[in-house]
Amino acid sequence: MASPMRSLLADPDRYVQSFRLFLERSTEHQSMQEFVEQHLPGVVASIGNGKSTINVLSIGGGAGEMDLQILSKIRARYPGVAINNEVVEPSAEQISKYKERVAQASNLENIKFTWHKETAYEYESRMNAEKKTKKWDFIHMIQMLYYVKDIPATLRYFHSLLEPQAKLLIILVSGKSGWETLWKKYGSSFPLEDLCTYVSSADLPRMLDSAGLKYQLYELPSHMDITSCFIEGDKDGELLLDFLTETLDFAKTAPPELKRQLMEELRKPGCSEIRDGKVFFNNNLGVIVIEP
């Protein structure tokens, strides 16, 4: 009998709901913000040397929270220099939120925004069809490589667009996170039609080494409170379980034995830490900065 389990991405509203709850319950954005504050100024220190315009490409820019923080650091490093920021994002809803965020922000003079409603692959195909090769001073891909069918080819393509002083920044889940434990063990049981692949920072060095690319790795500590996942019938807990497994209504549609094993796994040290009666999932992130 076919499993009733369906990909969470089959219901975009519930996906967005679960993603928002994940951001609320996790230190994901705080961890990225700390990286942007502490390390990004060094990363972008020479990308705009001698340039009158800095070209930035955001792949999977989402609603723009992190993009605007990145842009503010680039502006601070190169005051008065024009910035051309292009965003590749397949979700119309996320683009519309991004545009709202830009409309409300006060410190974006000198920055020109262009949005492309397309995936990374569609962007690459369009540029190839138009026989265009636009070069960039800074390209970033935050939490989007999971939705790419051929990761090495995608990395090679975007790396080929870097200017001589440029950088390619990638953020994704760490190979030392609970995601790694969970997905290595149970990923094959989840319905993954839309999420193309599970990839973590542990997988990238091999791909980058074989392509002969130079890079630096950073580990960002992060956690998520998943205590509500263990309260039967808790709506938030069910949403977080959906997000953890990329499965629509996991609590209701997963085979009982899979659900039992997964719930047990989530409490183990490989996935989580139990403090003061609460369960904190290890949501560590890996950052890779690739040289031209």
PDB file of C-alpha atoms in Angstrom:
ATOM      1  CA  MET A   1       0.000   0.000   0.000  1.00  0.00           C
ATOM      2  CA  ALA A   2       1.327   3.454  -0.904  1.00  0.00           C
ATOM      3  CA  SER A   3       2.217   5.596   2.087  1.00  0.00           C
ATOM      4  CA  PRO A   4      -0.195   8.511   2.738  1.00  0.00           C
ATOM      5  CA  MET A   5       2.840  10.664   3.591  1.00  0.00           C
ATOM      6  CA  ARG A   6       3.216  13.740   1.353  1.00  0.00           C
ATOM      7  CA  SER A   7       5.906  16.375   1.017  1.00  0.00           C
ATOM      8  CA  LEU A   8       5.379  19.471   3.165  1.00  0.00           C
ATOM      9  CA  LEU A   9       6.022  21.548   0.043  1.00  0.00           C
ATOM     10  CA  ALA A  10       2.752  20.189  -1.417  1.00  0.00           C
ATOM     11  CA  ASP A  11       1.015  22.699   0.908  1.00  0.00           C
ATOM     12  CA  PRO A  12       2.876  26.036   0.535  1.00  0.00           C
ATOM     13  CA  ASP A  13       0.812  27.750   3.270  1.00  0.00           C
ATOM     14  CA  ARG A  14       1.616  25.103   5.844  1.00  0.00           C
ATOM     15  CA  TYR A  15       5.255  25.125   4.741  1.00  0.00           C
ATOM     16  CA  VAL A  16       5.487  28.882   5.351  1.00  0.00           C
ATOM     17  CA  GLN A  17       3.674  28.489   8.704  1.00  0.00           C
ATOM     18  CA  SER A  18       6.070  25.763   9.841  1.00  0.00           C
ATOM     19  CA  PHE A  19       9.098  27.724   8.597  1.00  0.00           C
ATOM     20  CA  ARG A  20       8.011  30.837  10.531  1.00  0.00           C
ATOM     21  CA  LEU A  21       7.537  28.762  13.681  1.00  0.00           C
ATOM     22  CA  PHE A  22      10.985  27.222  13.131  1.00  0.00           C
ATOM     23  CA  LEU A  23      12.509  30.737  12.978  1.00  0.00           C
ATOM     24  CA  GLU A  24      10.590  31.712  16.128  1.00  0.00           C
ATOM     25  CA  ARG A  25      11.707  28.657  18.095  1.00  0.00           C
ATOM     26  CA  SER A  26      15.277  28.502  16.834  1.00  0.00           C
ATOM     27  CA  THR A  27      18.332  30.733  17.032  1.00  0.00           C
ATOM     28  CA  GLU A  28      18.852  30.358  13.258  1.00  0.00           C
ATOM     29  CA  HIS A  29      18.737  34.043  12.362  1.00  0.00           C
ATOM     30  CA  GLN A  30      20.604  35.122  15.507  1.00  0.00           C
ATOM     31  CA  SER A  31      23.450  32.737  14.565  1.00  0.00           C
ATOM     32  CA  MET A  32      23.574  34.108  11.034  1.00  0.00           C
ATOM     33  CA  GLN A  33      23.437  37.680  12.376  1.00  0.00           C
ATOM     34  CA  GLU A  34      26.429  36.983  14.602  1.00  0.00           C
ATOM     35  CA  PHE A  35      28.340  35.683  11.589  1.00  0.00           C
ATOM     36  CA  VAL A  36      27.362  38.786   9.588  1.00  0.00           C
ATOM     37  CA  GLU A  37      28.507  41.054  12.464  1.00  0.00           C
ATOM     38  CA  GLN A  38      31.741  39.265  13.295  1.00  0.00           C
ATOM     39  CA  HIS A  39      33.015  37.684  10.088  1.00  0.00           C
ATOM     40  CA  LEU A  40      31.302  39.238   7.076  1.00  0.00           C
ATOM     41  CA  PRO A  41      33.255  42.550   7.177  1.00  0.00           C
ATOM     42  CA  GLY A  42      36.440  40.494   6.702  1.00  0.00           C
ATOM     43  CA  VAL A  43      34.859  38.399   3.939  1.00  0.00           C
ATOM     44  CA  VAL A  44      33.775  41.466   1.908  1.00  0.00           C
ATOM     45  CA  ALA A  45      36.914  43.500   2.716  1.00  0.00           C
ATOM     46  CA  SER A  46      38.258  43.481  -0.851  1.00  0.00           C
ATOM     47  CA  ILE A  47      35.252  42.647  -3.080  1.00  0.00           C
ATOM     48  CA  GLY A  48      34.695  46.287  -4.098  1.00  0.00           C
ATOM     49  CA  ASN A  49      38.243  47.589  -4.331  1.00  0.00           C
ATOM     50  CA  GLY A  50      38.445  50.238  -7.037  1.00  0.00           C
ATOM     51  CA  LYS A  51      34.818  49.713  -8.167  1.00  0.00           C
ATOM     52  CA  SER A  52      32.149  52.336  -8.734  1.00  0.00           C
ATOM     53  CA  THR A  53      29.386  49.689  -8.525  1.00  0.00           C
ATOM     54  CA  ILE A  54      29.334  46.465  -6.491  1.00  0.00           C
ATOM     55  CA  ASN A  55      27.209  43.676  -7.999  1.00  0.00           C
ATOM     56  CA  VAL A  56      25.583  41.332  -5.473  1.00  0.00           C
ATOM     57  CA  LEU A  57      23.596  38.215  -6.414  1.00  0.00           C
ATOM     58  CA  SER A  58      21.310  36.580  -3.849  1.00  0.00           C
ATOM     59  CA  ILE A  59      20.265  33.030  -4.750  1.00  0.00           C
ATOM     60  CA  GLY A  60      17.153  32.000  -2.803  1.00  0.00           C
ATOM     61  CA  GLY A  61      16.891  35.372  -1.059  1.00  0.00           C
ATOM     62  CA  GLY A  62      13.559  34.498   0.601  1.00  0.00           C
ATOM     63  CA  ALA A  63      11.921  37.450   2.339  1.00  0.00           C
ATOM     64  CA  GLY A  64      15.208  39.366   2.485  1.00  0.00           C
ATOM     65  CA  GLU A  65      15.909  39.429   6.249  1.00  0.00           C
ATOM     66  CA  MET A  66      19.497  38.241   5.888  1.00  0.00           C
ATOM     67  CA  ASP A  67      20.010  39.944   2.516  1.00  0.00           C
ATOM     68  CA  LEU A  68      19.451  43.403   3.996  1.00  0.00           C
ATOM     69  CA  GLN A  69      21.897  42.727   6.824  1.00  0.00           C
ATOM     70  CA  ILE A  70      24.523  41.555   4.339  1.00  0.00           C
ATOM     71  CA  LEU A  71      23.951  44.662   2.195  1.00  0.00           C
ATOM     72  CA  SER A  72      24.312  46.951   5.217  1.00  0.00           C
ATOM     73  CA  LYS A  73      27.766  45.460   5.921  1.00  0.00           C
ATOM     74  CA  ILE A  74      28.824  45.927   2.291  1.00  0.00           C
ATOM     75  CA  ARG A  75      27.575  49.539   2.404  1.00  0.00           C
ATOM     76  CA  ALA A  76      29.472  50.171   5.621  1.00  0.00           C
ATOM     77  CA  ARG A  77      32.685  48.870   4.028  1.00  0.00           C
ATOM     78  CA  TYR A  78      32.199  50.880   0.798  1.00  0.00           C
ATOM     79  CA  PRO A  79      30.298  54.052   1.741  1.00  0.00           C
ATOM     80  CA  GLY A  80      28.933  55.968  -1.233  1.00  0.00           C
ATOM     81  CA  VAL A  81      29.555  53.134  -3.727  1.00  0.00           C
ATOM     82  CA  ALA A  82      26.475  52.068  -5.733  1.00  0.00           C
ATOM     83  CA  ILE A  83      25.265  48.518  -5.074  1.00  0.00           C
ATOM     84  CA  ASN A  84      23.317  46.534  -7.635  1.00  0.00           C
ATOM     85  CA  ASN A  85      21.497  43.739  -5.765  1.00  0.00           C
ATOM     86  CA  GLU A  86      19.741  41.051  -7.823  1.00  0.00           C
ATOM     87  CA  VAL A  87      17.603  38.406  -6.137  1.00  0.00           C
ATOM     88  CA  VAL A  88      16.726  34.968  -7.522  1.00  0.00           C
ATOM     89  CA  GLU A  89      13.746  33.579  -5.559  1.00  0.00           C
ATOM     90  CA  PRO A  90      11.049  31.172  -6.841  1.00  0.00           C
ATOM     91  CA  SER A  91       8.331  32.121  -4.304  1.00  0.00           C
ATOM     92  CA  ALA A  92       6.108  35.075  -5.270  1.00  0.00           C
ATOM     93  CA  GLU A  93       5.003  35.399  -1.634  1.00  0.00           C
ATOM     94  CA  GLN A  94       8.593  35.678  -0.388  1.00  0.00           C
ATOM     95  CA  ILE A  95       9.434  38.267  -3.078  1.00  0.00           C
ATOM     96  CA  SER A  96       6.433  40.342  -2.080  1.00  0.00           C
ATOM     97  CA  LYS A  97       7.545  40.244   1.598  1.00  0.00           C
ATOM     98  CA  TYR A  98      11.073  41.185   0.502  1.00  0.00           C
ATOM     99  CA  LYS A  99       9.718  44.192  -1.430  1.00  0.00           C
ATOM    100  CA  GLU A 100       7.689  45.292   1.629  1.00  0.00           C
ATOM    101  CA  ARG A 101      10.807  45.033   3.770  1.00  0.00           C
ATOM    102  CA  VAL A 102      12.771  47.191   1.298  1.00  0.00           C
ATOM    103  CA  ALA A 103       9.933  49.756   1.155  1.00  0.00           C
ATOM    104  CA  GLN A 104      10.003  50.073   4.961  1.00  0.00           C
ATOM    105  CA  ALA A 105      13.793  50.242   5.363  1.00  0.00           C
ATOM    106  CA  SER A 106      15.336  53.679   5.654  1.00  0.00           C
ATOM    107  CA  ASN A 107      19.015  53.176   4.866  1.00  0.00           C
ATOM    108  CA  LEU A 108      19.029  51.709   1.366  1.00  0.00           C
ATOM    109  CA  GLU A 109      20.027  54.705  -0.748  1.00  0.00           C
ATOM    110  CA  ASN A 110      22.652  53.717  -3.362  1.00  0.00           C
ATOM    111  CA  ILE A 111      21.175  50.186  -3.560  1.00  0.00           C
ATOM    112  CA  LYS A 112      19.223  49.110  -6.642  1.00  0.00           C
ATOM    113  CA  PHE A 113      17.054  45.984  -6.241  1.00  0.00           C
ATOM    114  CA  THR A 114      15.960  43.621  -9.023  1.00  0.00           C
ATOM    115  CA  TRP A 115      13.936  40.467  -8.345  1.00  0.00           C
ATOM    116  CA  HIS A 116      13.740  37.391 -10.579  1.00  0.00           C
ATOM    117  CA  LYS A 117      10.950  34.923  -9.773  1.00  0.00           C
ATOM    118  CA  GLU A 118      12.871  31.790 -10.686  1.00  0.00           C
ATOM    119  CA  THR A 119      15.009  28.992  -9.276  1.00  0.00           C
ATOM    120  CA  ALA A 120      18.814  28.915  -9.467  1.00  0.00           C
ATOM    121  CA  TYR A 121      18.527  26.427 -12.331  1.00  0.00           C
ATOM    122  CA  GLU A 122      16.023  28.624 -14.201  1.00  0.00           C
ATOM    123  CA  TYR A 123      18.337  31.623 -13.778  1.00  0.00           C
ATOM    124  CA  GLU A 124      21.267  29.641 -15.189  1.00  0.00           C
ATOM    125  CA  SER A 125      19.158  28.350 -18.115  1.00  0.00           C
ATOM    126  CA  ARG A 126      17.862  31.845 -18.917  1.00  0.00           C
ATOM    127  CA  MET A 127      21.355  33.377 -18.873  1.00  0.00           C
ATOM    128  CA  ASN A 128      22.647  30.583 -21.113  1.00  0.00           C
ATOM    129  CA  ALA A 129      19.704  30.971 -23.517  1.00  0.00           C
ATOM    130  CA  GLU A 130      20.337  34.727 -23.685  1.00  0.00           C
ATOM    131  CA  LYS A 131      24.079  33.980 -24.067  1.00  0.00           C
ATOM    132  CA  LYS A 132      24.787  36.309 -21.131  1.00  0.00           C
ATOM    133  CA  THR A 133      27.559  35.977 -18.587  1.00  0.00           C
ATOM    134  CA  LYS A 134      27.156  38.632 -15.955  1.00  0.00           C
ATOM    135  CA  LYS A 135      29.981  38.745 -13.403  1.00  0.00           C
ATOM    136  CA  TRP A 136      29.397  39.359  -9.684  1.00  0.00           C
ATOM    137  CA  ASP A 137      31.413  40.746  -6.762  1.00  0.00           C
ATOM    138  CA  PHE A 138      29.497  38.801  -4.115  1.00  0.00           C
ATOM    139  CA  ILE A 139      27.123  35.835  -4.477  1.00  0.00           C
ATOM    140  CA  HIS A 140      25.343  34.229  -1.543  1.00  0.00           C
ATOM    141  CA  MET A 141      23.210  31.110  -1.170  1.00  0.00           C
ATOM    142  CA  ILE A 142      21.589  30.853   2.246  1.00  0.00           C
ATOM    143  CA  GLN A 143      19.760  27.621   3.107  1.00  0.00           C
ATOM    144  CA  MET A 144      18.885  26.877  -0.530  1.00  0.00           C
ATOM    145  CA  LEU A 145      21.174  24.089  -1.785  1.00  0.00           C
ATOM    146  CA  TYR A 146      18.621  21.445  -0.674  1.00  0.00           C
ATOM    147  CA  TYR A 147      16.399  22.503  -3.581  1.00  0.00           C
ATOM    148  CA  VAL A 148      19.064  22.033  -6.255  1.00  0.00           C
ATOM    149  CA  LYS A 149      19.177  18.817  -8.296  1.00  0.00           C
ATOM    150  CA  ASP A 150      22.858  18.898  -9.258  1.00  0.00           C
ATOM    151  CA  ILE A 151      24.823  20.655  -6.511  1.00  0.00           C
ATOM    152  CA  PRO A 152      28.368  20.325  -7.983  1.00  0.00           C
ATOM    153  CA  ALA A 153      27.153  21.716 -11.337  1.00  0.00           C
ATOM    154  CA  THR A 154      25.335  24.598  -9.595  1.00  0.00           C
ATOM    155  CA  LEU A 155      28.426  25.467  -7.544  1.00  0.00           C
ATOM    156  CA  ARG A 156      30.638  25.338 -10.653  1.00  0.00           C
ATOM    157  CA  TYR A 157      28.268  27.596 -12.598  1.00  0.00           C
ATOM    158  CA  PHE A 158      27.917  30.315  -9.937  1.00  0.00           C
ATOM    159  CA  HIS A 159      31.615  30.127  -9.090  1.00  0.00           C
ATOM    160  CA  SER A 160      32.339  30.828 -12.769  1.00  0.00           C
ATOM    161  CA  LEU A 161      30.463  34.150 -12.423  1.00  0.00           C
ATOM    162  CA  LEU A 162      32.804  35.546  -9.751  1.00  0.00           C
ATOM    163  CA  GLU A 163      34.968  38.598 -10.403  1.00  0.00           C
ATOM    164  CA  PRO A 164      38.687  38.234  -9.465  1.00  0.00           C
ATOM    165  CA  GLN A 165      38.201  39.732  -5.930  1.00  0.00           C
ATOM    166  CA  ALA A 166      34.719  38.238  -5.376  1.00  0.00           C
ATOM    167  CA  LYS A 167      33.411  35.712  -2.858  1.00  0.00           C
ATOM    168  CA  LEU A 168      30.698  33.049  -2.920  1.00  0.00           C
ATOM    169  CA  LEU A 169      29.067  32.560   0.500  1.00  0.00           C
ATOM    170  CA  ILE A 170      27.039  29.437   1.316  1.00  0.00           C
ATOM    171  CA  ILE A 171      25.125  28.767   4.537  1.00  0.00           C
ATOM    172  CA  LEU A 172      23.441  25.416   5.202  1.00  0.00           C
ATOM    173  CA  VAL A 173      22.948  22.960   8.038  1.00  0.00           C
ATOM    174  CA  SER A 174      26.136  21.726   9.663  1.00  0.00           C
ATOM    175  CA  GLY A 175      27.407  18.178   9.316  1.00  0.00           C
ATOM    176  CA  LYS A 176      27.577  18.248  13.128  1.00  0.00           C
ATOM    177  CA  SER A 177      23.869  19.127  13.552  1.00  0.00           C
ATOM    178  CA  GLY A 178      20.827  17.105  14.567  1.00  0.00           C
ATOM    179  CA  TRP A 179      19.653  17.429  10.946  1.00  0.00           C
ATOM    180  CA  GLU A 180      22.606  15.303   9.837  1.00  0.00           C
ATOM    181  CA  THR A 181      21.752  12.546  12.331  1.00  0.00           C
ATOM    182  CA  LEU A 182      18.030  12.645  11.567  1.00  0.00           C
ATOM    183  CA  TRP A 183      18.257  12.752   7.792  1.00  0.00           C
ATOM    184  CA  LYS A 184      21.074  10.240   7.390  1.00  0.00           C
ATOM    185  CA  LYS A 185      18.981   7.772   9.388  1.00  0.00           C
ATOM    186  CA  TYR A 186      15.418   8.524   8.255  1.00  0.00           C
ATOM    187  CA  GLY A 187      15.677  10.645   5.096  1.00  0.00           C
ATOM    188  CA  SER A 188      14.839   7.683   2.860  1.00  0.00           C
ATOM    189  CA  SER A 189      11.509   7.282   4.745  1.00  0.00           C
ATOM    190  CA  PHE A 190      10.396  10.872   4.058  1.00  0.00           C
ATOM    191  CA  PRO A 191       8.475  11.901   0.915  1.00  0.00           C
ATOM    192  CA  LEU A 192      11.050  14.035  -0.845  1.00  0.00           C
ATOM    193  CA  GLU A 193       9.529  14.926  -4.228  1.00  0.00           C
ATOM    194  CA  ASP A 194      10.209  18.673  -3.949  1.00  0.00           C
ATOM    195  CA  LEU A 195      13.172  18.751  -1.630  1.00  0.00           C
ATOM    196  CA  CYS A 196      15.702  17.440  -4.104  1.00  0.00           C
ATOM    197  CA  THR A 197      18.461  16.387  -1.790  1.00  0.00           C
ATOM    198  CA  TYR A 198      19.683  16.381   1.783  1.00  0.00           C
ATOM    199  CA  VAL A 199      23.039  18.116   1.956  1.00  0.00           C
ATOM    200  CA  SER A 200      25.049  19.508   4.863  1.00  0.00           C
ATOM    201  CA  SER A 201      28.326  21.355   5.339  1.00  0.00           C
ATOM    202  CA  ALA A 202      29.996  17.929   5.672  1.00  0.00           C
ATOM    203  CA  ASP A 203      29.253  17.152   2.013  1.00  0.00           C
ATOM    204  CA  LEU A 204      30.638  20.319   0.430  1.00  0.00           C
ATOM    205  CA  PRO A 205      34.421  20.000   0.992  1.00  0.00           C
ATOM    206  CA  ARG A 206      34.496  16.840  -1.124  1.00  0.00           C
ATOM    207  CA  MET A 207      32.684  18.608  -4.002  1.00  0.00           C
ATOM    208  CA  LEU A 208      34.829  21.741  -3.692  1.00  0.00           C
ATOM    209  CA  ASP A 209      38.091  19.791  -3.427  1.00  0.00           C
ATOM    210  CA  SER A 210      37.283  17.784  -6.538  1.00  0.00           C
ATOM    211  CA  ALA A 211      36.578  21.040  -8.386  1.00  0.00           C
ATOM    212  CA  GLY A 212      39.914  22.414  -7.100  1.00  0.00           C
ATOM    213  CA  LEU A 213      38.268  25.374  -5.336  1.00  0.00           C
ATOM    214  CA  LYS A 214      39.694  27.249  -2.343  1.00  0.00           C
ATOM    215  CA  TYR A 215      37.357  27.890   0.595  1.00  0.00           C
ATOM    216  CA  GLN A 216      37.051  28.573   4.323  1.00  0.00           C
ATOM    217  CA  LEU A 217      34.659  26.808   6.694  1.00  0.00           C
ATOM    218  CA  TYR A 218      32.920  28.220   9.778  1.00  0.00           C
ATOM    219  CA  GLU A 219      30.674  26.450  12.297  1.00  0.00           C
ATOM    220  CA  LEU A 220      27.767  28.460  13.761  1.00  0.00           C
ATOM    221  CA  PRO A 221      26.157  27.123  16.962  1.00  0.00           C
ATOM    222  CA  SER A 222      22.342  27.202  16.891  1.00  0.00           C
ATOM    223  CA  HIS A 223      19.482  25.323  18.560  1.00  0.00           C
ATOM    224  CA  MET A 224      15.704  24.993  18.384  1.00  0.00           C
ATOM    225  CA  ASP A 225      13.240  24.322  21.196  1.00  0.00           C
ATOM    226  CA  ILE A 226      11.275  21.226  20.094  1.00  0.00           C
ATOM    227  CA  THR A 227       9.693  20.449  23.491  1.00  0.00           C
ATOM    228  CA  SER A 228       6.175  20.889  22.050  1.00  0.00           C
ATOM    229  CA  CYS A 229       6.838  18.046  19.552  1.00  0.00           C
ATOM    230  CA  PHE A 230       6.490  15.615  22.461  1.00  0.00           C
ATOM    231  CA  ILE A 231       3.064  16.900  23.560  1.00  0.00           C
ATOM    232  CA  GLU A 232       0.455  14.741  21.828  1.00  0.00           C
ATOM    233  CA  GLY A 233      -1.911  16.878  19.718  1.00  0.00           C
ATOM    234  CA  ASP A 234       0.047  20.131  20.238  1.00  0.00           C
ATOM    235  CA  LYS A 235      -0.479  22.202  17.058  1.00  0.00           C
ATOM    236  CA  ASP A 236       2.929  23.910  17.182  1.00  0.00           C
ATOM    237  CA  GLY A 237       4.626  20.596  17.944  1.00  0.00           C
ATOM    238  CA  GLU A 238       2.978  19.043  14.884  1.00  0.00           C
ATOM    239  CA  LEU A 239       4.099  21.961  12.693  1.00  0.00           C
ATOM    240  CA  LEU A 240       7.698  21.625  13.899  1.00  0.00           C
ATOM    241  CA  LEU A 241       7.621  17.875  13.221  1.00  0.00           C
ATOM    242  CA  ASP A 242       6.436  18.658   9.697  1.00  0.00           C
ATOM    243  CA  PHE A 243       9.387  21.015   9.284  1.00  0.00           C
ATOM    244  CA  LEU A 244      11.919  18.542  10.710  1.00  0.00           C
ATOM    245  CA  THR A 245      10.750  15.763   8.386  1.00  0.00           C
ATOM    246  CA  GLU A 246       9.636  17.905   5.388  1.00  0.00           C
ATOM    247  CA  THR A 247       6.402  15.879   5.635  1.00  0.00           C
ATOM    248  CA  LEU A 248       2.844  17.238   5.575  1.00  0.00           C
ATOM    249  CA  ASP A 249       1.024  16.233   8.802  1.00  0.00           C
ATOM    250  CA  PHE A 250       3.800  13.842   9.806  1.00  0.00           C
ATOM    251  CA  ALA A 251       2.201  13.185  13.225  1.00  0.00           C
ATOM    252  CA  LYS A 252      -1.004  11.979  11.544  1.00  0.00           C
ATOM    253  CA  THR A 253       0.256  10.270   8.375  1.00  0.00           C
ATOM    254  CA  ALA A 254       3.557   8.589   9.349  1.00  0.00           C
ATOM    255  CA  PRO A 255       3.459   4.827  10.014  1.00  0.00           C
ATOM    256  CA  PRO A 256       3.280   4.393  13.830  1.00  0.00           C
ATOM    257  CA  GLU A 257       6.616   2.556  14.016  1.00  0.00           C
ATOM    258  CA  LEU A 258       8.450   5.268  12.031  1.00  0.00           C
ATOM    259  CA  LYS A 259       6.901   7.947  14.237  1.00  0.00           C
ATOM    260  CA  ARG A 260       7.880   6.073  17.422  1.00  0.00           C
ATOM    261  CA  GLN A 261      11.507   5.608  16.267  1.00  0.00           C
ATOM    262  CA  LEU A 262      11.821   9.205  15.085  1.00  0.00           C
ATOM    263  CA  MET A 263      10.432  10.648  18.329  1.00  0.00           C
ATOM    264  CA  GLU A 264      12.910   8.506  20.248  1.00  0.00           C
ATOM    265  CA  GLU A 265      15.784   9.622  18.001  1.00  0.00           C
ATOM    266  CA  LEU A 266      14.894  13.302  18.495  1.00  0.00           C
ATOM    267  CA  ARG A 267      15.568  13.000  22.238  1.00  0.00           C
ATOM    268  CA  LYS A 268      18.982  11.367  21.809  1.00  0.00           C
ATOM    269  CA  PRO A 269      22.293  13.289  22.117  1.00  0.00           C
ATOM    270  CA  GLY A 270      22.953  12.914  18.351  1.00  0.00           C
ATOM    271  CA  CYS A 271      19.965  15.181  17.701  1.00  0.00           C
ATOM    272  CA  SER A 272      19.178  17.160  20.816  1.00  0.00           C
ATOM    273  CA  GLU A 273      20.148  18.207  24.299  1.00  0.00           C
ATOM    274  CA  ILE A 274      17.748  18.110  27.249  1.00  0.00           C
ATOM    275  CA  ARG A 275      18.052  21.118  29.592  1.00  0.00           C
ATOM    276  CA  ASP A 276      15.667  22.112  32.413  1.00  0.00           C
ATOM    277  CA  GLY A 277      13.083  19.634  31.152  1.00  0.00           C
ATOM    278  CA  LYS A 278      13.136  21.156  27.636  1.00  0.00           C
ATOM    279  CA  VAL A 279      14.377  19.480  24.455  1.00  0.00           C
ATOM    280  CA  PHE A 280      16.728  21.600  22.308  1.00  0.00           C
ATOM    281  CA  PHE A 281      17.417  20.310  18.805  1.00  0.00           C
ATOM    282  CA  ASN A 282      20.971  20.900  17.500  1.00  0.00           C
ATOM    283  CA  ASN A 283      20.399  23.342  14.630  1.00  0.00           C
ATOM    284  CA  ASN A 284      24.090  24.192  14.021  1.00  0.00           C
ATOM    285  CA  LEU A 285      24.911  25.830  10.693  1.00  0.00           C
ATOM    286  CA  GLY A 286      27.930  25.551   8.437  1.00  0.00           C
ATOM    287  CA  VAL A 287      29.248  28.521   6.463  1.00  0.00           C
ATOM    288  CA  ILE A 288      31.502  28.074   3.449  1.00  0.00           C
ATOM    289  CA  VAL A 289      33.215  31.056   1.833  1.00  0.00           C
ATOM    290  CA  ILE A 290      34.556  30.161  -1.619  1.00  0.00           C
ATOM    291  CA  GLU A 291      37.326  32.145  -3.306  1.00  0.00           C
ATOM    292  CA  PRO A 292      37.228  33.046  -7.026  1.00  0.00           C
TER     293      PRO A 292
END
